[in-house]
Tab-separated table of C-alpha atoms in Angstrom:
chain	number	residue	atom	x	y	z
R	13	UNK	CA	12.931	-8.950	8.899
R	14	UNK	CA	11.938	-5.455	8.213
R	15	UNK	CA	10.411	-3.420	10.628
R	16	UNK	CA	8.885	0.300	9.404
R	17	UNK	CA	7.568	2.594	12.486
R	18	UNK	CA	5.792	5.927	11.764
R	19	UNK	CA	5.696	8.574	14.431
R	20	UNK	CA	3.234	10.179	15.827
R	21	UNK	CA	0.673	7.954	15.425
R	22	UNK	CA	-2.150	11.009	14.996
R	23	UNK	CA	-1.087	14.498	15.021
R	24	UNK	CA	-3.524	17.255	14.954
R	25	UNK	CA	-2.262	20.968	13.942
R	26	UNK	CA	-3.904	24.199	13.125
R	27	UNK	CA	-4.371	25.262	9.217
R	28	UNK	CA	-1.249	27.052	7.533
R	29	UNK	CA	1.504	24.710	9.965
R	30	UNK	CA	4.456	23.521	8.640
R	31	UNK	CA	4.684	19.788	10.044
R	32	UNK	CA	6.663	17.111	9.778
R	33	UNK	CA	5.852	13.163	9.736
R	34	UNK	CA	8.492	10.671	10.894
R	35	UNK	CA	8.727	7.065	9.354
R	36	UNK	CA	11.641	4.847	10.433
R	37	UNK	CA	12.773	1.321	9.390
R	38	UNK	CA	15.037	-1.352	10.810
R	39	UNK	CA	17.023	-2.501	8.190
R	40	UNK	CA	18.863	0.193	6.303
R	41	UNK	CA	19.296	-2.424	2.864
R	42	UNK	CA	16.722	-0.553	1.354
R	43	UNK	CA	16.114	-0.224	-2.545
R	44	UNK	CA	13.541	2.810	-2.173
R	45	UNK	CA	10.919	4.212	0.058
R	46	UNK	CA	7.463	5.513	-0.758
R	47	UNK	CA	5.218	7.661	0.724
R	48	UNK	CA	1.312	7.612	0.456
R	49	UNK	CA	-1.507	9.246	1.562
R	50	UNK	CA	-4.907	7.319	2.486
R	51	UNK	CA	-8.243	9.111	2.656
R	52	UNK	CA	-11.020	7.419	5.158
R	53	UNK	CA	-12.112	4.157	3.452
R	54	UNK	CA	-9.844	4.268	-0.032
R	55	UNK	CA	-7.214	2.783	-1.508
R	56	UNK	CA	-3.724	4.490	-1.339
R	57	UNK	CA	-2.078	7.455	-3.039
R	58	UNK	CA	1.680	7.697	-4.109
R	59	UNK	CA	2.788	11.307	-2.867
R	60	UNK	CA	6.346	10.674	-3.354
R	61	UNK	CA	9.130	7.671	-4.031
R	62	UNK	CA	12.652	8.215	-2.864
R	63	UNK	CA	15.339	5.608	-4.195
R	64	UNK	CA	18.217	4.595	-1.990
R	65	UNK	CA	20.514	6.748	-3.674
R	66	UNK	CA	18.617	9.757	-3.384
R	67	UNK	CA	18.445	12.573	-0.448
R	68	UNK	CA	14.755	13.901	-0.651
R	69	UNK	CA	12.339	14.214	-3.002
R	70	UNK	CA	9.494	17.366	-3.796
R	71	UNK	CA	5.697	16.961	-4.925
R	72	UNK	CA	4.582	20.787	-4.439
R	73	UNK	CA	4.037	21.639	-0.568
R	74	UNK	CA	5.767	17.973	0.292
R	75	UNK	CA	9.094	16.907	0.757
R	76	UNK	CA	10.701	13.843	1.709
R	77	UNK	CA	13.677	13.283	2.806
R	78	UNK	CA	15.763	9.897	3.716
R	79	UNK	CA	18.818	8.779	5.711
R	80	UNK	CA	19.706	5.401	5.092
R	81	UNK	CA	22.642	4.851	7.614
R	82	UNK	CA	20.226	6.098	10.280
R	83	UNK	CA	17.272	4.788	9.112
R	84	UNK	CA	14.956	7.097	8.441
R	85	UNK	CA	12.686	9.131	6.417
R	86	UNK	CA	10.422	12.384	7.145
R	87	UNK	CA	7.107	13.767	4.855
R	88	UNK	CA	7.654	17.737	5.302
R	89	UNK	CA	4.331	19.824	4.680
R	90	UNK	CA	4.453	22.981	4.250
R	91	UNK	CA	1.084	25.500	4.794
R	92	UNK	CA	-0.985	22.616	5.669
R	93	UNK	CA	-4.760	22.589	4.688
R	94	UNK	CA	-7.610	21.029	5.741
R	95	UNK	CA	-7.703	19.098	2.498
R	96	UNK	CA	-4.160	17.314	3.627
R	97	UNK	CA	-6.537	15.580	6.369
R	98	UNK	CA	-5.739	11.913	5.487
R	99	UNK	CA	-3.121	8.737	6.527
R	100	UNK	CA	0.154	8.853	5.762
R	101	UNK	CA	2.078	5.468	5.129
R	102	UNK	CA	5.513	5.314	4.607
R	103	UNK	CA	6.401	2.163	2.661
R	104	UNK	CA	10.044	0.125	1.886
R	105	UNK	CA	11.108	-1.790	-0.621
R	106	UNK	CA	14.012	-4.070	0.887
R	107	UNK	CA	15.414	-4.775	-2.718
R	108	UNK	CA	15.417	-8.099	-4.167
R	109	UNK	CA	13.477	-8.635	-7.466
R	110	UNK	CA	10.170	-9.106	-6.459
R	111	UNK	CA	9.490	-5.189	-5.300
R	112	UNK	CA	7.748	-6.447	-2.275
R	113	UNK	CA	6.916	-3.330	0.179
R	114	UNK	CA	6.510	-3.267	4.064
R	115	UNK	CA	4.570	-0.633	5.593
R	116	UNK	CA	4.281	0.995	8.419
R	117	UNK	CA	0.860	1.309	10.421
R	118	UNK	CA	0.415	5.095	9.107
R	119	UNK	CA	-0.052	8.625	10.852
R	120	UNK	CA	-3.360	9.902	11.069
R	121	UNK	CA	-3.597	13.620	10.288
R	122	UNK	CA	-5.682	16.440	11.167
R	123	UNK	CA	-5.807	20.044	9.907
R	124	UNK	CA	-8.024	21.815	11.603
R	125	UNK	CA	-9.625	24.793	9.657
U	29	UNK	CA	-8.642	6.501	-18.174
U	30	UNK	CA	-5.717	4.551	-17.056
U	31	UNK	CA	-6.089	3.122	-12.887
U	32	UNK	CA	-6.616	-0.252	-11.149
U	33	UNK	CA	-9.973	-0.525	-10.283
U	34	UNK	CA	-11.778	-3.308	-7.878
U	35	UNK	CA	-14.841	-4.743	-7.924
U	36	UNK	CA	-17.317	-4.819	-5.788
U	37	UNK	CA	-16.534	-2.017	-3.551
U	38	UNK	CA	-18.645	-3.711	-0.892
U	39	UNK	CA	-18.815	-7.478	-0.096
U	40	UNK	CA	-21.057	-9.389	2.117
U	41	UNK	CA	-20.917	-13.139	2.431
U	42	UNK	CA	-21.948	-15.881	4.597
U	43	UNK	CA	-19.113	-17.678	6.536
U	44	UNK	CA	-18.028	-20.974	5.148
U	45	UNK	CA	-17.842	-19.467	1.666
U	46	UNK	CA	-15.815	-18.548	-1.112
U	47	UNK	CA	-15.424	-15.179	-3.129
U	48	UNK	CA	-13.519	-13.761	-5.402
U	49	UNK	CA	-12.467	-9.747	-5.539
U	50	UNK	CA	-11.571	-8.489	-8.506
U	51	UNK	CA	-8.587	-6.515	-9.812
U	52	UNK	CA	-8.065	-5.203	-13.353
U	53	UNK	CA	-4.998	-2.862	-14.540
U	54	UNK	CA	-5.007	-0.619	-18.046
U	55	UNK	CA	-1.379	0.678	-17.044
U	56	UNK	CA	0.193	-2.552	-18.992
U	57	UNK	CA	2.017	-3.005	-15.444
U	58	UNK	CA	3.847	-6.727	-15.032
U	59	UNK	CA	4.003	-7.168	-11.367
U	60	UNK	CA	0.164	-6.633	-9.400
U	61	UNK	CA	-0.446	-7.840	-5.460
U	62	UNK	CA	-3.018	-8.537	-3.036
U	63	UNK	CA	-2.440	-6.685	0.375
U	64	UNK	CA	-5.467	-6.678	3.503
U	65	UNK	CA	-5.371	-3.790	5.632
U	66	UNK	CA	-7.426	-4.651	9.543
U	67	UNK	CA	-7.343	-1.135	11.744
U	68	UNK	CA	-4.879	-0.477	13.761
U	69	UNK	CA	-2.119	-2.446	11.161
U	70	UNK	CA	0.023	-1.880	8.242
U	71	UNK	CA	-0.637	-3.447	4.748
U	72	UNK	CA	0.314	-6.992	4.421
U	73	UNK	CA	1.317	-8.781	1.551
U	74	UNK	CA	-1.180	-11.535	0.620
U	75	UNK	CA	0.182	-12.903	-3.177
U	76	UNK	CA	2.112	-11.337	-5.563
U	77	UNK	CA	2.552	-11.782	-9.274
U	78	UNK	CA	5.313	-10.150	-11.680
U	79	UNK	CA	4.597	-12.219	-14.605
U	80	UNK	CA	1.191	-13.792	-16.300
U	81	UNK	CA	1.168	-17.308	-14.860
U	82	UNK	CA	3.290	-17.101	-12.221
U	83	UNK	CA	2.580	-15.846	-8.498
U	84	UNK	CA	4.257	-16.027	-5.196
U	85	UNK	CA	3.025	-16.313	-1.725
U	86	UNK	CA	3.104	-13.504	0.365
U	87	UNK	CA	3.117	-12.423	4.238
U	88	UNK	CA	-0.256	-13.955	4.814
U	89	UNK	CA	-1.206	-16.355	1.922
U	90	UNK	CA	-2.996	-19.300	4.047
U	91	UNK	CA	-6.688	-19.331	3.220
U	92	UNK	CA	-6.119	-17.013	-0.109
U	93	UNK	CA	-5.726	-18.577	-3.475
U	94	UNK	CA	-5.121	-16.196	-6.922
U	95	UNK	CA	-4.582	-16.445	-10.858
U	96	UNK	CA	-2.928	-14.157	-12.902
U	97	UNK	CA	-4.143	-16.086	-17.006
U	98	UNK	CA	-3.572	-12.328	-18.287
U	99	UNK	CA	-1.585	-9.200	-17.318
U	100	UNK	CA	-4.499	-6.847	-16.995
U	101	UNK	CA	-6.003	-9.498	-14.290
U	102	UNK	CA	-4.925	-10.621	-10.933
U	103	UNK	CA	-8.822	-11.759	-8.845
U	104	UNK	CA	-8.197	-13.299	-5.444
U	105	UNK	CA	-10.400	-15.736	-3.991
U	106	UNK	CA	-10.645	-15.793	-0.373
U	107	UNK	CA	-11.623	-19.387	0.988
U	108	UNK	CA	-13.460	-20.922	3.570
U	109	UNK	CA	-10.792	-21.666	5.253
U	110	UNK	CA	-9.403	-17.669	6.146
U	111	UNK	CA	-10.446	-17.350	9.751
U	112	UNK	CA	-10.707	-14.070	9.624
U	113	UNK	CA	-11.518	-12.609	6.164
U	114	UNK	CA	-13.252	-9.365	6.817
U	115	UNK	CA	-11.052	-6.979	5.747
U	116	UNK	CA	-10.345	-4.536	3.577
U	117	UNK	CA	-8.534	-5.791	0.458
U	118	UNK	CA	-6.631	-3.637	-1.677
U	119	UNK	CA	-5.227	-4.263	-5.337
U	120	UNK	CA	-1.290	-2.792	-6.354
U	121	UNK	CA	0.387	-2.978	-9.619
U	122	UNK	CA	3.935	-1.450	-10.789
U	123	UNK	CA	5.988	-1.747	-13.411
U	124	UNK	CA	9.379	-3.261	-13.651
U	125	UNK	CA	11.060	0.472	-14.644
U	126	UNK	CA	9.100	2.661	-12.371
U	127	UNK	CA	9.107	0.547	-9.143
U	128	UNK	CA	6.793	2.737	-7.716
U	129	UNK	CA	3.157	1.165	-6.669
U	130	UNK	CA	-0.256	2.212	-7.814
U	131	UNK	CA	-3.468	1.088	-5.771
U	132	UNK	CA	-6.879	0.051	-6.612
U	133	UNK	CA	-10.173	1.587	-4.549
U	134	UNK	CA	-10.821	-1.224	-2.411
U	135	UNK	CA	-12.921	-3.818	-1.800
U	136	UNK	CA	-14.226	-3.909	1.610
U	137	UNK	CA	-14.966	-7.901	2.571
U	138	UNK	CA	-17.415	-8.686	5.429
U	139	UNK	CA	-17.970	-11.980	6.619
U	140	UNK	CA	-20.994	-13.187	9.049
């Protein structure tokens, strides 16, 4: 069964940082990963979706990058602002046709002005 | 505008009842689900649907029942018979080409 950990659980970093957000997953199968970004009682947005055969992706300040055989994916920001102050899921799709995602329990950021 | 959008965003009901959230979708998307999200956890897959009249059980179906009569519509009833259904209850569709998932707003569910 998949398993998807993010790392830190809350991080907390002064306006114009460069930071990094760690997601990792147990099963390295995967079809494609997704990150999102949750603000305080919403749904979820899609930031960026990396398929398997794909290195990183870039949305702007963010980049994401994966490595299947280890594992694991990382949401780069760049300059952060208080405005990135949010959740940030990472997501996997396992493959299969029924493009079923597990998450993992998110990383709760904090730019502080 | 195209979206997903859920209604109500708030939901207050007596326990021992049923309601129904809804979920509509303008992005002509085949495949919509049901995920719950409780604090401290992931999402977790409650139905899903990739075709009009045809759904599958998810993670954490028991107590849940859905419909999916036409593509734009996916509502899921929560039953008397959730233990614990306050929650909040969040809509996805995506299409078969794109893969990638777009959510609705919310509905936040509480139960007393």
């Amino acid at each position: 069964k998949q398993e998807v950990t993010q790392i830190p659980a809350a991080l907390s970093v002064p306006e114009g940082e460069n930071l990094v957000l760690n997601c990792s997953f147990t099963d390295s199968a995967i079809y494609n990963l997704q990150w999102f970004r949750q603000d305080p009682g919403k749904g979820l947005t899609s930031l960026l979706l990396i398929q398997s055969s794909q290195r990183e992706q870039t949305s702007g300040r963010l980049n994401a990058s994966l490595d299947k055989s280890s594992g694991r994916s990382t949401l780069y920001i760049a300059a952060s602002q208080p405005g990135d102050s949010a959740t940030y899921l990472c997501a996997v799709d396992s493959g299969g046709s029924n493009y079923k995602l597990t998450f993992g329990k998110g990383t709760l950021l904090t730019v502080n002005p | 505008d195209g979206g997903i959008t859920q209604s109500p965003k708030y939901l207050f009901r007596k326990e021992g009842q049923n309601v129904t959230l809804s979920c509509e979708q303008n992005l002509n998307h085949d495949a919509m689900y049901w995920y719950r999200q409780d604090p401290g956890q992931g999402l977790r897959l409650i139905y899903y649907s990739q075709i009009v009249n045809d759904f599958q059980k998810g993670d954490i179906a028991e107590g849940y029942s859905v419909s999916r009569e036409k593509k734009e519509s996916f509502p899921l009833t929560v039953t008397s018979a959730q233990k614990n259904p306050t929650a909040f209850y969040l809509c996805a569709s995506s299409s078969q080409l794109q893969l990638e998932q777009y959510f609705g707003p919310g509905t936040r569910l509480t139960v007393t």
